[in-house]
PDB file of C-alpha atoms in Angstrom:
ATOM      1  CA  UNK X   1      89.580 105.434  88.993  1.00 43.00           C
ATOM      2  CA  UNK X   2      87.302 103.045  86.895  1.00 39.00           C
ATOM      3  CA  UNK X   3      87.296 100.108  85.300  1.00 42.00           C
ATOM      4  CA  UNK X   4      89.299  96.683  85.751  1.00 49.00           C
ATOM      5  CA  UNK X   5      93.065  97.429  87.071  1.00 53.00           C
ATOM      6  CA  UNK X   6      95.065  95.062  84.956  1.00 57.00           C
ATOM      7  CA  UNK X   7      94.692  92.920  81.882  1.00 58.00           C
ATOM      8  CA  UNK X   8      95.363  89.069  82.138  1.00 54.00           C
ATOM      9  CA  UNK X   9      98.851  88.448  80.181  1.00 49.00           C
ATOM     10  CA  UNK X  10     100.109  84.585  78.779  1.00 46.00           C
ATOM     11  CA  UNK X  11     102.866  83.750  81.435  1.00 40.00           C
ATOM     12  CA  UNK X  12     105.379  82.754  78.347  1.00 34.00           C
ATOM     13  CA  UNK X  13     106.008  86.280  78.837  1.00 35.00           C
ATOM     14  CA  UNK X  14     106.989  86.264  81.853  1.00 35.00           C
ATOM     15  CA  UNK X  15     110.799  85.626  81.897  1.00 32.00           C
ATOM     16  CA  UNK X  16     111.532  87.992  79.248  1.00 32.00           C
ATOM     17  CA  UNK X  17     109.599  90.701  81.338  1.00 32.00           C
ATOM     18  CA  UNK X  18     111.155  89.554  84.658  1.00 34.00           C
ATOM     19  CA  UNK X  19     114.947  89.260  83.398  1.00 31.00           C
ATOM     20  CA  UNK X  20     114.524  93.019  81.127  1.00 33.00           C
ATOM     21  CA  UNK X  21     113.510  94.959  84.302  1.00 35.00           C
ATOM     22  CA  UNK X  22     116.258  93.157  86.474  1.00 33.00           C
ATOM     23  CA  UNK X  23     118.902  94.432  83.718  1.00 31.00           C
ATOM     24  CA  UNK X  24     117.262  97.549  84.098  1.00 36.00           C
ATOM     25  CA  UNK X  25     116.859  97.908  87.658  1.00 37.00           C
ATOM     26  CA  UNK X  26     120.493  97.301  87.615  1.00 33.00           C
ATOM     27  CA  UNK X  27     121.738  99.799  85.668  1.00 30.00           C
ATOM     28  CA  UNK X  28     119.451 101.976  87.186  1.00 35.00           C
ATOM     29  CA  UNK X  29     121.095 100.809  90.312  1.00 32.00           C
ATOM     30  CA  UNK X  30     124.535 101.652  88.655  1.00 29.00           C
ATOM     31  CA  UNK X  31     123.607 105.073  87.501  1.00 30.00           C
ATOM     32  CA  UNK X  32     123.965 105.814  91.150  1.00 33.00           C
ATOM     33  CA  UNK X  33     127.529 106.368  91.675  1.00 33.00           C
ATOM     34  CA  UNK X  34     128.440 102.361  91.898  1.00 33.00           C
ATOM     35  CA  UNK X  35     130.723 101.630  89.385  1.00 35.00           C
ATOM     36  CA  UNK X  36     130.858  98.459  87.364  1.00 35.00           C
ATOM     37  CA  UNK X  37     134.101  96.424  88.487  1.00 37.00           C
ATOM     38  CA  UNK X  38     134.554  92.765  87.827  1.00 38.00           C
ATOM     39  CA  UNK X  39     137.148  92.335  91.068  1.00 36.00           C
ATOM     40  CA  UNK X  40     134.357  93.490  93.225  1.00 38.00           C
ATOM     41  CA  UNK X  41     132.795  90.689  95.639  1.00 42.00           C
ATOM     42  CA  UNK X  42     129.767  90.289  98.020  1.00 44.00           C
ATOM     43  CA  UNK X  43     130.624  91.493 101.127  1.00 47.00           C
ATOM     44  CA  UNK X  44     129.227  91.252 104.956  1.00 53.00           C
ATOM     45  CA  UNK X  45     128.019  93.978 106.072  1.00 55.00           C
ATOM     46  CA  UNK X  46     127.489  92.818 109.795  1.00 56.00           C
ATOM     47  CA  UNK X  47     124.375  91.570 111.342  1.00 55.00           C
ATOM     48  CA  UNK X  48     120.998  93.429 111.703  1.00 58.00           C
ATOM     49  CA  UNK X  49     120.647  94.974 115.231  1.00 58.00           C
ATOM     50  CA  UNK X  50     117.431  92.852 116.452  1.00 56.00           C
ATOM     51  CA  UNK X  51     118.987  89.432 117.239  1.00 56.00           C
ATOM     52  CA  UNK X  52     115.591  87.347 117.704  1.00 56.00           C
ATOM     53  CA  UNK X  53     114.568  83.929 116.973  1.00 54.00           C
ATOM     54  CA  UNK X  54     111.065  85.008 115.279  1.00 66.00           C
ATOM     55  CA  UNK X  55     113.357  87.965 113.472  1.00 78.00           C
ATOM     56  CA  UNK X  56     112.112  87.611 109.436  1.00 84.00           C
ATOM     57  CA  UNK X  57     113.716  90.447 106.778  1.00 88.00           C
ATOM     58  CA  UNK X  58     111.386  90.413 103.756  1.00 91.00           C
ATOM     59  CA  UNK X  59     112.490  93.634 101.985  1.00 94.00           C
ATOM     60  CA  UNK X  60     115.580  95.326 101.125  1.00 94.00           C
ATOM     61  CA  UNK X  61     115.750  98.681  99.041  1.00 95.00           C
ATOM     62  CA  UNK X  62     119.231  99.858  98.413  1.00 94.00           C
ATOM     63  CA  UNK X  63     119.204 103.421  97.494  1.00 95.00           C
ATOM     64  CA  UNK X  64     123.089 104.056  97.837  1.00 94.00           C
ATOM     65  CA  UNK X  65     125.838 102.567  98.949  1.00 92.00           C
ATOM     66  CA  UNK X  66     125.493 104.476 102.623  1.00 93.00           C
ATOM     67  CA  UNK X  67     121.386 104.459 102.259  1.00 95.00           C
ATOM     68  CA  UNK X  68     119.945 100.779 102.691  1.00 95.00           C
ATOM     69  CA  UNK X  69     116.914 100.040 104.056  1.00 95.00           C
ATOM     70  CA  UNK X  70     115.623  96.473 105.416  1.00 93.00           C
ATOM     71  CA  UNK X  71     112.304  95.507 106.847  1.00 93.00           C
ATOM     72  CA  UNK X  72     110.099  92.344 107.710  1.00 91.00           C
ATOM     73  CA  UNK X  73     108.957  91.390 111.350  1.00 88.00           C
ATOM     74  CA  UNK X  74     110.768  90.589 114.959  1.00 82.00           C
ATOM     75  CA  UNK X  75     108.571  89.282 118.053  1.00 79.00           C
ATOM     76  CA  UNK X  76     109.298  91.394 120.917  1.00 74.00           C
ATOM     77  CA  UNK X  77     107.124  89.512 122.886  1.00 73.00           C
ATOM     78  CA  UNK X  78     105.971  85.552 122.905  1.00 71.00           C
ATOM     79  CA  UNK X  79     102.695  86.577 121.802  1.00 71.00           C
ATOM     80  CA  UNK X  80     103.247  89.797 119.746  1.00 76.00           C
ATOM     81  CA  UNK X  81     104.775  90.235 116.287  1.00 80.00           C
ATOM     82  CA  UNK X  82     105.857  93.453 115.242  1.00 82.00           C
ATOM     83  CA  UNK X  83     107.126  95.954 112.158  1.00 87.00           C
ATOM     84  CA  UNK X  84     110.854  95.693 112.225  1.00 89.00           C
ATOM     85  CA  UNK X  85     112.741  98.610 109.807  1.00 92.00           C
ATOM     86  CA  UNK X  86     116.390  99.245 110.305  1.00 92.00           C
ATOM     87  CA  UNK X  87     118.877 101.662 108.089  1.00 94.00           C
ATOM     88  CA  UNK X  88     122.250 101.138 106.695  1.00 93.00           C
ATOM     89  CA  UNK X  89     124.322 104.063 106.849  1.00 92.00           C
ATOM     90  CA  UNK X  90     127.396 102.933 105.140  1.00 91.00           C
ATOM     91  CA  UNK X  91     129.135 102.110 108.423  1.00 90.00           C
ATOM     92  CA  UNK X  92     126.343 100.658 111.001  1.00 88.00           C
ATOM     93  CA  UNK X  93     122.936  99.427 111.125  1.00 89.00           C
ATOM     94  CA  UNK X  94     120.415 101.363 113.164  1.00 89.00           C
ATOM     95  CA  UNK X  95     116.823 100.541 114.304  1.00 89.00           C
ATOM     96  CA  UNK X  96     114.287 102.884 113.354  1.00 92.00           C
ATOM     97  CA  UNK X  97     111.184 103.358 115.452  1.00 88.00           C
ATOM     98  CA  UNK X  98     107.940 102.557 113.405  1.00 85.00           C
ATOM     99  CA  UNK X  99     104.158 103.401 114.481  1.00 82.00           C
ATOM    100  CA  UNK X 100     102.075 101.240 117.366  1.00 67.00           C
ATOM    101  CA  UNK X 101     100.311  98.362 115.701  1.00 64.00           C
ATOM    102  CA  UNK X 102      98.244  97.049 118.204  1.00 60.00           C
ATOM    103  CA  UNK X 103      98.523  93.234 118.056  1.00 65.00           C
ATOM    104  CA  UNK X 104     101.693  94.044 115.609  1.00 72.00           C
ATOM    105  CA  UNK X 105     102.156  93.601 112.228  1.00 85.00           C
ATOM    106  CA  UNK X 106     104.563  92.707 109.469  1.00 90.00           C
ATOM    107  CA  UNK X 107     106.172  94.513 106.355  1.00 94.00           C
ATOM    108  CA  UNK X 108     106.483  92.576 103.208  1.00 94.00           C
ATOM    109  CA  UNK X 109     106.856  94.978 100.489  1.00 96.00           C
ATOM    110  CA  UNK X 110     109.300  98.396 100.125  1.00 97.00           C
ATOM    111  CA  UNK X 111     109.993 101.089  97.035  1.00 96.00           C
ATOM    112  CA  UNK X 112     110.936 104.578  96.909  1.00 94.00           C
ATOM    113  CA  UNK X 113     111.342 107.085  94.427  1.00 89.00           C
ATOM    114  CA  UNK X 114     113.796 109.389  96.937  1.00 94.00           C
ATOM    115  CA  UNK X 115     115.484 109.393 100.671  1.00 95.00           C
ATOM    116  CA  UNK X 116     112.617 111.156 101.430  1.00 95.00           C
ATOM    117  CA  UNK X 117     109.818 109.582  99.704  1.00 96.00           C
ATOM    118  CA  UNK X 118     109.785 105.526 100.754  1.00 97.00           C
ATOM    119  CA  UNK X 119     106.704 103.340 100.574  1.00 96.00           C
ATOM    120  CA  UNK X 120     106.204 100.110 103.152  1.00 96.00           C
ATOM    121  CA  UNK X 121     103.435  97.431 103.027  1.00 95.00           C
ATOM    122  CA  UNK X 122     102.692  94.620 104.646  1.00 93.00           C
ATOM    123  CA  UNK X 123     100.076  92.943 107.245  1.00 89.00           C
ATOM    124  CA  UNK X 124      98.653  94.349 110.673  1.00 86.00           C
ATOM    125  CA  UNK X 125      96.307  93.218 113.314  1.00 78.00           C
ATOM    126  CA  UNK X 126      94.340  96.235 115.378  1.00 71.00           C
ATOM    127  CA  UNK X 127      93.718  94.262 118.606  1.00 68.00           C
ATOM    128  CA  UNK X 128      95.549  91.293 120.819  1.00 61.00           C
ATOM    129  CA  UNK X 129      94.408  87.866 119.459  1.00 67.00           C
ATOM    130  CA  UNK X 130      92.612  89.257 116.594  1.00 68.00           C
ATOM    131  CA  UNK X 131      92.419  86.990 113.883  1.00 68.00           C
ATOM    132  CA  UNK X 132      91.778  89.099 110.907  1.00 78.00           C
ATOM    133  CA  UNK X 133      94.777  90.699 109.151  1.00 81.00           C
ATOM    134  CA  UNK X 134      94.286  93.958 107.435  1.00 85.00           C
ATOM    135  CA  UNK X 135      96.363  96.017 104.514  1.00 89.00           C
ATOM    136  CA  UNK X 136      99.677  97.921 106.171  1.00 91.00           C
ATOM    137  CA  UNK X 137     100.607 100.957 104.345  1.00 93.00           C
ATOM    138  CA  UNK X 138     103.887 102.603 106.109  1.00 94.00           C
ATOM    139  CA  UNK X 139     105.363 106.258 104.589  1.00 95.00           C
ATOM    140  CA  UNK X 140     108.698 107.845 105.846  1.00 96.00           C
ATOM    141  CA  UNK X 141     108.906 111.185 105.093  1.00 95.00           C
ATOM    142  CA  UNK X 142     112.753 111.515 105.789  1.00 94.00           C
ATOM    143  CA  UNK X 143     112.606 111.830 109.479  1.00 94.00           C
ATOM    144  CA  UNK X 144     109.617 109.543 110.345  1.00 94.00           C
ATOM    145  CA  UNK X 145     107.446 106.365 109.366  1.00 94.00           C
ATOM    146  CA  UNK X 146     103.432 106.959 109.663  1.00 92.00           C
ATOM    147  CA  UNK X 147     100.608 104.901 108.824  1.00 90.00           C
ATOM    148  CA  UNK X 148      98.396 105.650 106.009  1.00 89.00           C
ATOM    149  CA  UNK X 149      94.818 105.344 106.149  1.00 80.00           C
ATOM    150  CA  UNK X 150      92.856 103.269 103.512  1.00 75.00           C
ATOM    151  CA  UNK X 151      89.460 103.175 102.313  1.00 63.00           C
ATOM    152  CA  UNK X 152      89.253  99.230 102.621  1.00 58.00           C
ATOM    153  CA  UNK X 153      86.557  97.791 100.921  1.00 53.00           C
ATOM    154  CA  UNK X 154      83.998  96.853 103.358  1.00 52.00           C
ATOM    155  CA  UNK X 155      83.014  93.590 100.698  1.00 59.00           C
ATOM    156  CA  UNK X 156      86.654  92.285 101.911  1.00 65.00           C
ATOM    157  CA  UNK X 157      86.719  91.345 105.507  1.00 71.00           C
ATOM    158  CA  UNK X 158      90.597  90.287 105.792  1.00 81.00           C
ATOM    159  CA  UNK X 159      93.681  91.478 103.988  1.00 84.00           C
ATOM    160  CA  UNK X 160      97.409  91.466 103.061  1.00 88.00           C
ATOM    161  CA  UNK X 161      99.803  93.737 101.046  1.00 93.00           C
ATOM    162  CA  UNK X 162     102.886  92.061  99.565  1.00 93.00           C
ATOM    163  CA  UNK X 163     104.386  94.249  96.840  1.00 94.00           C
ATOM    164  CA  UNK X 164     104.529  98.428  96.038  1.00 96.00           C
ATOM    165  CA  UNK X 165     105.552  99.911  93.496  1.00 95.00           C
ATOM    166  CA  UNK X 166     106.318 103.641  93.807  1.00 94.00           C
ATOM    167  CA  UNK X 167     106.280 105.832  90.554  1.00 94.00           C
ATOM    168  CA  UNK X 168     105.795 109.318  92.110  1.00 92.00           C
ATOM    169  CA  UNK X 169     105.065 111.529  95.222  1.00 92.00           C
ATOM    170  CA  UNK X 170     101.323 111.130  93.650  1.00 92.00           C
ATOM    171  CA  UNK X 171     100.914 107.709  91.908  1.00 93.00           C
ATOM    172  CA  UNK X 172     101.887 104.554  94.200  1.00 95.00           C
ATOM    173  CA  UNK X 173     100.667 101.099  93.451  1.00 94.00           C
ATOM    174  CA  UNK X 174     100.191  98.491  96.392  1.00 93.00           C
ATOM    175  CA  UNK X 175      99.307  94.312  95.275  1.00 93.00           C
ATOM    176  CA  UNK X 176      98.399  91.191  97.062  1.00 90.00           C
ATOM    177  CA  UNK X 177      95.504  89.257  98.161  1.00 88.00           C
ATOM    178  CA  UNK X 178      92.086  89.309 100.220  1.00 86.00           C
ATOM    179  CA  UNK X 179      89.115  87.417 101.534  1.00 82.00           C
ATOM    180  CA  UNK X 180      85.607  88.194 101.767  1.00 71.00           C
ATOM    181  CA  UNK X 181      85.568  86.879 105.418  1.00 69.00           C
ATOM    182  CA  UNK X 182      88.343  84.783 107.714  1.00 69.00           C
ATOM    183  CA  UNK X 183      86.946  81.354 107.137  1.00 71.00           C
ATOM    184  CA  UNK X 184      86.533  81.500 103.377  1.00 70.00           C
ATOM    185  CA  UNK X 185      88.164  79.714 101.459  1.00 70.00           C
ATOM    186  CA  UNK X 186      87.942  82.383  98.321  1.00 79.00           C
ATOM    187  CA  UNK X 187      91.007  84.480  97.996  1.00 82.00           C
ATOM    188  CA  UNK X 188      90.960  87.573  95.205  1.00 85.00           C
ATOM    189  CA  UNK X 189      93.590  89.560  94.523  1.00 87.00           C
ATOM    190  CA  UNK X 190      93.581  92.607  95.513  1.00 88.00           C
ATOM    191  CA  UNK X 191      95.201  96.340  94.743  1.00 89.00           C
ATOM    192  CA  UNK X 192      95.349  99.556  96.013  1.00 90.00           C
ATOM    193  CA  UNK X 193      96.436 103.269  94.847  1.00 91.00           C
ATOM    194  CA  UNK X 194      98.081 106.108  96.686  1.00 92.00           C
ATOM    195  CA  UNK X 195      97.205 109.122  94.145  1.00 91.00           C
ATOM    196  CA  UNK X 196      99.201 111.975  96.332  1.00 91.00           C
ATOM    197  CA  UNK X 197      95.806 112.523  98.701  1.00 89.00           C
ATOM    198  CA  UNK X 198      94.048 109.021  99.432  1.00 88.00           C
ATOM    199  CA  UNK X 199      94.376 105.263  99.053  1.00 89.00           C
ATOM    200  CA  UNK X 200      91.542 103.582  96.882  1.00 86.00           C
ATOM    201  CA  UNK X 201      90.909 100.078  96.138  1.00 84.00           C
ATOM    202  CA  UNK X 202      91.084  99.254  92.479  1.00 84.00           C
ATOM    203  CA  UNK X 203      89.225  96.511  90.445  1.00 82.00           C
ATOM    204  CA  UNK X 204      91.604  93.589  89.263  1.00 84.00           C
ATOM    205  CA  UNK X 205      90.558  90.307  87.578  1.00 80.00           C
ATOM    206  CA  UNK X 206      90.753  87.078  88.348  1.00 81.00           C
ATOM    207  CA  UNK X 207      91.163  83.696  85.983  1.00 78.00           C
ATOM    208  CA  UNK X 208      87.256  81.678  86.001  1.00 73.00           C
ATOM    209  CA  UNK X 209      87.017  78.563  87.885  1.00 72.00           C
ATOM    210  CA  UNK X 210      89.451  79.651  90.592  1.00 76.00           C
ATOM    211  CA  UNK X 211      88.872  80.092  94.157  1.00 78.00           C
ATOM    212  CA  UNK X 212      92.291  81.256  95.219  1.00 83.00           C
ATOM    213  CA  UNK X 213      94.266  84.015  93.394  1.00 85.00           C
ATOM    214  CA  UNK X 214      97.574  85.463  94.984  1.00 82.00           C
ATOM    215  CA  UNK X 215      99.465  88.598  94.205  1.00 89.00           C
ATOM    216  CA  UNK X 216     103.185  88.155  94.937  1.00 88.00           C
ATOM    217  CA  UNK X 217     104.884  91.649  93.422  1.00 89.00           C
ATOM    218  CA  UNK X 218     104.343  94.469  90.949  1.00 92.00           C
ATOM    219  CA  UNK X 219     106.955  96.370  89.278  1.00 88.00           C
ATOM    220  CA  UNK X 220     106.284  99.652  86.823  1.00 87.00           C
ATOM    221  CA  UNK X 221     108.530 100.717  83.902  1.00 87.00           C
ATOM    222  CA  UNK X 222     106.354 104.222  83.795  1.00 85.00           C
ATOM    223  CA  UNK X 223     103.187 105.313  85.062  1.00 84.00           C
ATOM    224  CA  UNK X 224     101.375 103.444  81.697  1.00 82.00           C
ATOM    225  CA  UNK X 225     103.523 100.043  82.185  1.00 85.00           C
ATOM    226  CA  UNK X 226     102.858  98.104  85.406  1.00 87.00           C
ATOM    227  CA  UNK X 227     102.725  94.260  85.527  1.00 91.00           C
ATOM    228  CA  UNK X 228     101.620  92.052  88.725  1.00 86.00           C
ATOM    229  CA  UNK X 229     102.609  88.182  88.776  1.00 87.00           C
ATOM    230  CA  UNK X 230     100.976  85.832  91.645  1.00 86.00           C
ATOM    231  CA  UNK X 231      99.970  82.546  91.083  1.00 83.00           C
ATOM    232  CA  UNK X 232      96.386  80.647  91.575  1.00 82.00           C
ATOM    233  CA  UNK X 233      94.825  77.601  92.977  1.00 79.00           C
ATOM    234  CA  UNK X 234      95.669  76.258  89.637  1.00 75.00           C
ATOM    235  CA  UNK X 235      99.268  75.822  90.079  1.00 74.00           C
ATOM    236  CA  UNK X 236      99.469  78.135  86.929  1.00 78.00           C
ATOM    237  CA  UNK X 237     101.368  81.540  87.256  1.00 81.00           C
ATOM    238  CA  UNK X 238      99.253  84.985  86.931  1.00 81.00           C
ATOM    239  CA  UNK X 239     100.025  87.602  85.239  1.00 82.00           C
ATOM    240  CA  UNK X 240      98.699  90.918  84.806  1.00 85.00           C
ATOM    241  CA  UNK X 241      99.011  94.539  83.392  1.00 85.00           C
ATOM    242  CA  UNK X 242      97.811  97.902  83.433  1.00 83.00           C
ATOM    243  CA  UNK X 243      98.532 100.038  80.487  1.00 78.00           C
ATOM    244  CA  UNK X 244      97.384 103.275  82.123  1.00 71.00           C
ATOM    245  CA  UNK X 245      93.720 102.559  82.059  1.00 74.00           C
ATOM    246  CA  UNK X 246      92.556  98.869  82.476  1.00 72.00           C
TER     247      UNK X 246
END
C-alpha cells in the first residue's frame, strides 16, 4: 500500500461527522434485535470479575444483548500490568485468558465485524522494567485471543495503538501514535493495516511546525470512508481521512 494514509480535514467538520456515525452506530446497534422503547432505563449489570485497585476498562464492544465484551488493564502484581478482557454473557461476567506479555501490557482499542472475528489493540512491554512500549494487536477467533505479529517500522523505536477499526476478515485499520526513540520529544502519528495475511505500517501526515501529533480513534463508514481525529501540540484538533487511496 502506497502513498500518504489520510488527507488532513478542517475540524468544523468534525461534529457533524462525529454525531452522524453515533446515529448510525446506533441504529446499527438496534438492527440487532434491541428494540427501541422509551420506558427502558440504564441498568447494572454487576461488577467486572477482577476487583483491583490498578483495574482500568478502556473498551467496551456490545455485540448483543448476551455478547459484551470489555477490556483495558488490571495489575496482578505491584510491578506488572497486564491485558484484562472479560465477556458478558447476558447473565454473568467471565474472565477470559489472554496471551503472556512479558512485562504486561494494556488494551485500549476493540471492533469486530462478528462473534468470531474481534480486533484488540493497545500497548505492551516484551521484558520486566523495559521502558519502551510497543504496538499490541490481540485477535479472538471465537474460542481464543492471539497476538498478531507486525512489521514495526524499525525508524520508530516506541509505540502505542489506541483505536481499530474493523471493516472485514481482510481489511482492519489500527491508529495512534509513535516516537522515533524513548527520550524524544517528537511524537507522529502512526497507523497500521491488517489486509487478511500481514500487518503493515502505513504513511499518515502530520500538520508543519508540530512536534507532537496524537491519534485518539478511527471509525469507517465503508472500506473508501475512514476518518482519524487526535489532537497536536497545538491544542488544535486533527483530523484526517482516507478515501480508499490517500
Amino acid at each position: 500500500m502506497a502513498g500518504t494514509l489520510f488527507r488532513s480535514i478542517p475540524s468544523f467538520f468534525v461534529c457533524l461527522i462525529a454525531l452522524t456515525m453515533t446515529l448510525s452506530g446506533y441504529t446499527s446497534f438496534l438492527s440487532r434485535g434491541v428494540q427501541k422503547d422509551d420506558s427502558i432505563s440504564i441498568k447494572a449489570l454487576g461488577p467486572a470479575i477482577i476487583q483491583e485497585p490498578a483495574l482500568e476498562v478502556a473498551a467496551v464492544l456490545p455485540l448483543a444483548l448476551n455478547n459484551v465484551w470489555i477490556a483495558g488493564s488490571y495489575s496482578p502484581t505491584v510491578s506488572l500490568t497486564a491485558p484484562l478482557y472479560e465477556h458478558f454473557d447476558g447473565m454473568k461476567w467471565t474472565v477470559v485468558p489472554n496471551p503472556s506479555l512479558g512485562d504486561g501490557g494494556t488494551i485500549r482499542g476493540l471492533s469486530a465485524q462478528s462473534s468470531r472475528d474481534i480486533w484488540a489493540v493497545g500497548t505492551y512491554r516484551t521484558t520486566p522494567n523495559n521502558p519502551i512500549d510497543l504496538p499490541l494487536i490481540e485477535h479472538w477467533n471465537g474460542s481464543h485471543w492471539s497476538m498478531i505479529n507486525q512489521n514495526y517500522s524499525s525508524t520508530f523505536a516506541t509505540g502505542s495503538l489506541i483505536s481499530v477499526a474493523a471493516l472485514s476478515a481482510n481489511n482492519v485499520w489500527m491508529v495512534g501514535t509513535q516516537r522515533r526513540s524513548i527520550d524524544d520529544a517528537f511524537t507522529q502519528t502512526f497507523v497500521e493495516h491488517w489486509d487478511g495475511s500481514q500487518i503493515r505500517a502505513v504513511a499518515s501526515p502530520n500538520p508543519v511546525h508540530t512536534t507532537s501529533n496524537y491519534f485518539k480513534a478511527i471509525t469507517a463508514r465503508s472500506a473508501n470512508d475512514l476518518w482519524s481525529v487526535g489532537i497536536s501540540d497545538t491544542g488544535n484538533t486533527l483530523t484526517e481521512h482516507w478515501d480508499g487511496s490517500q
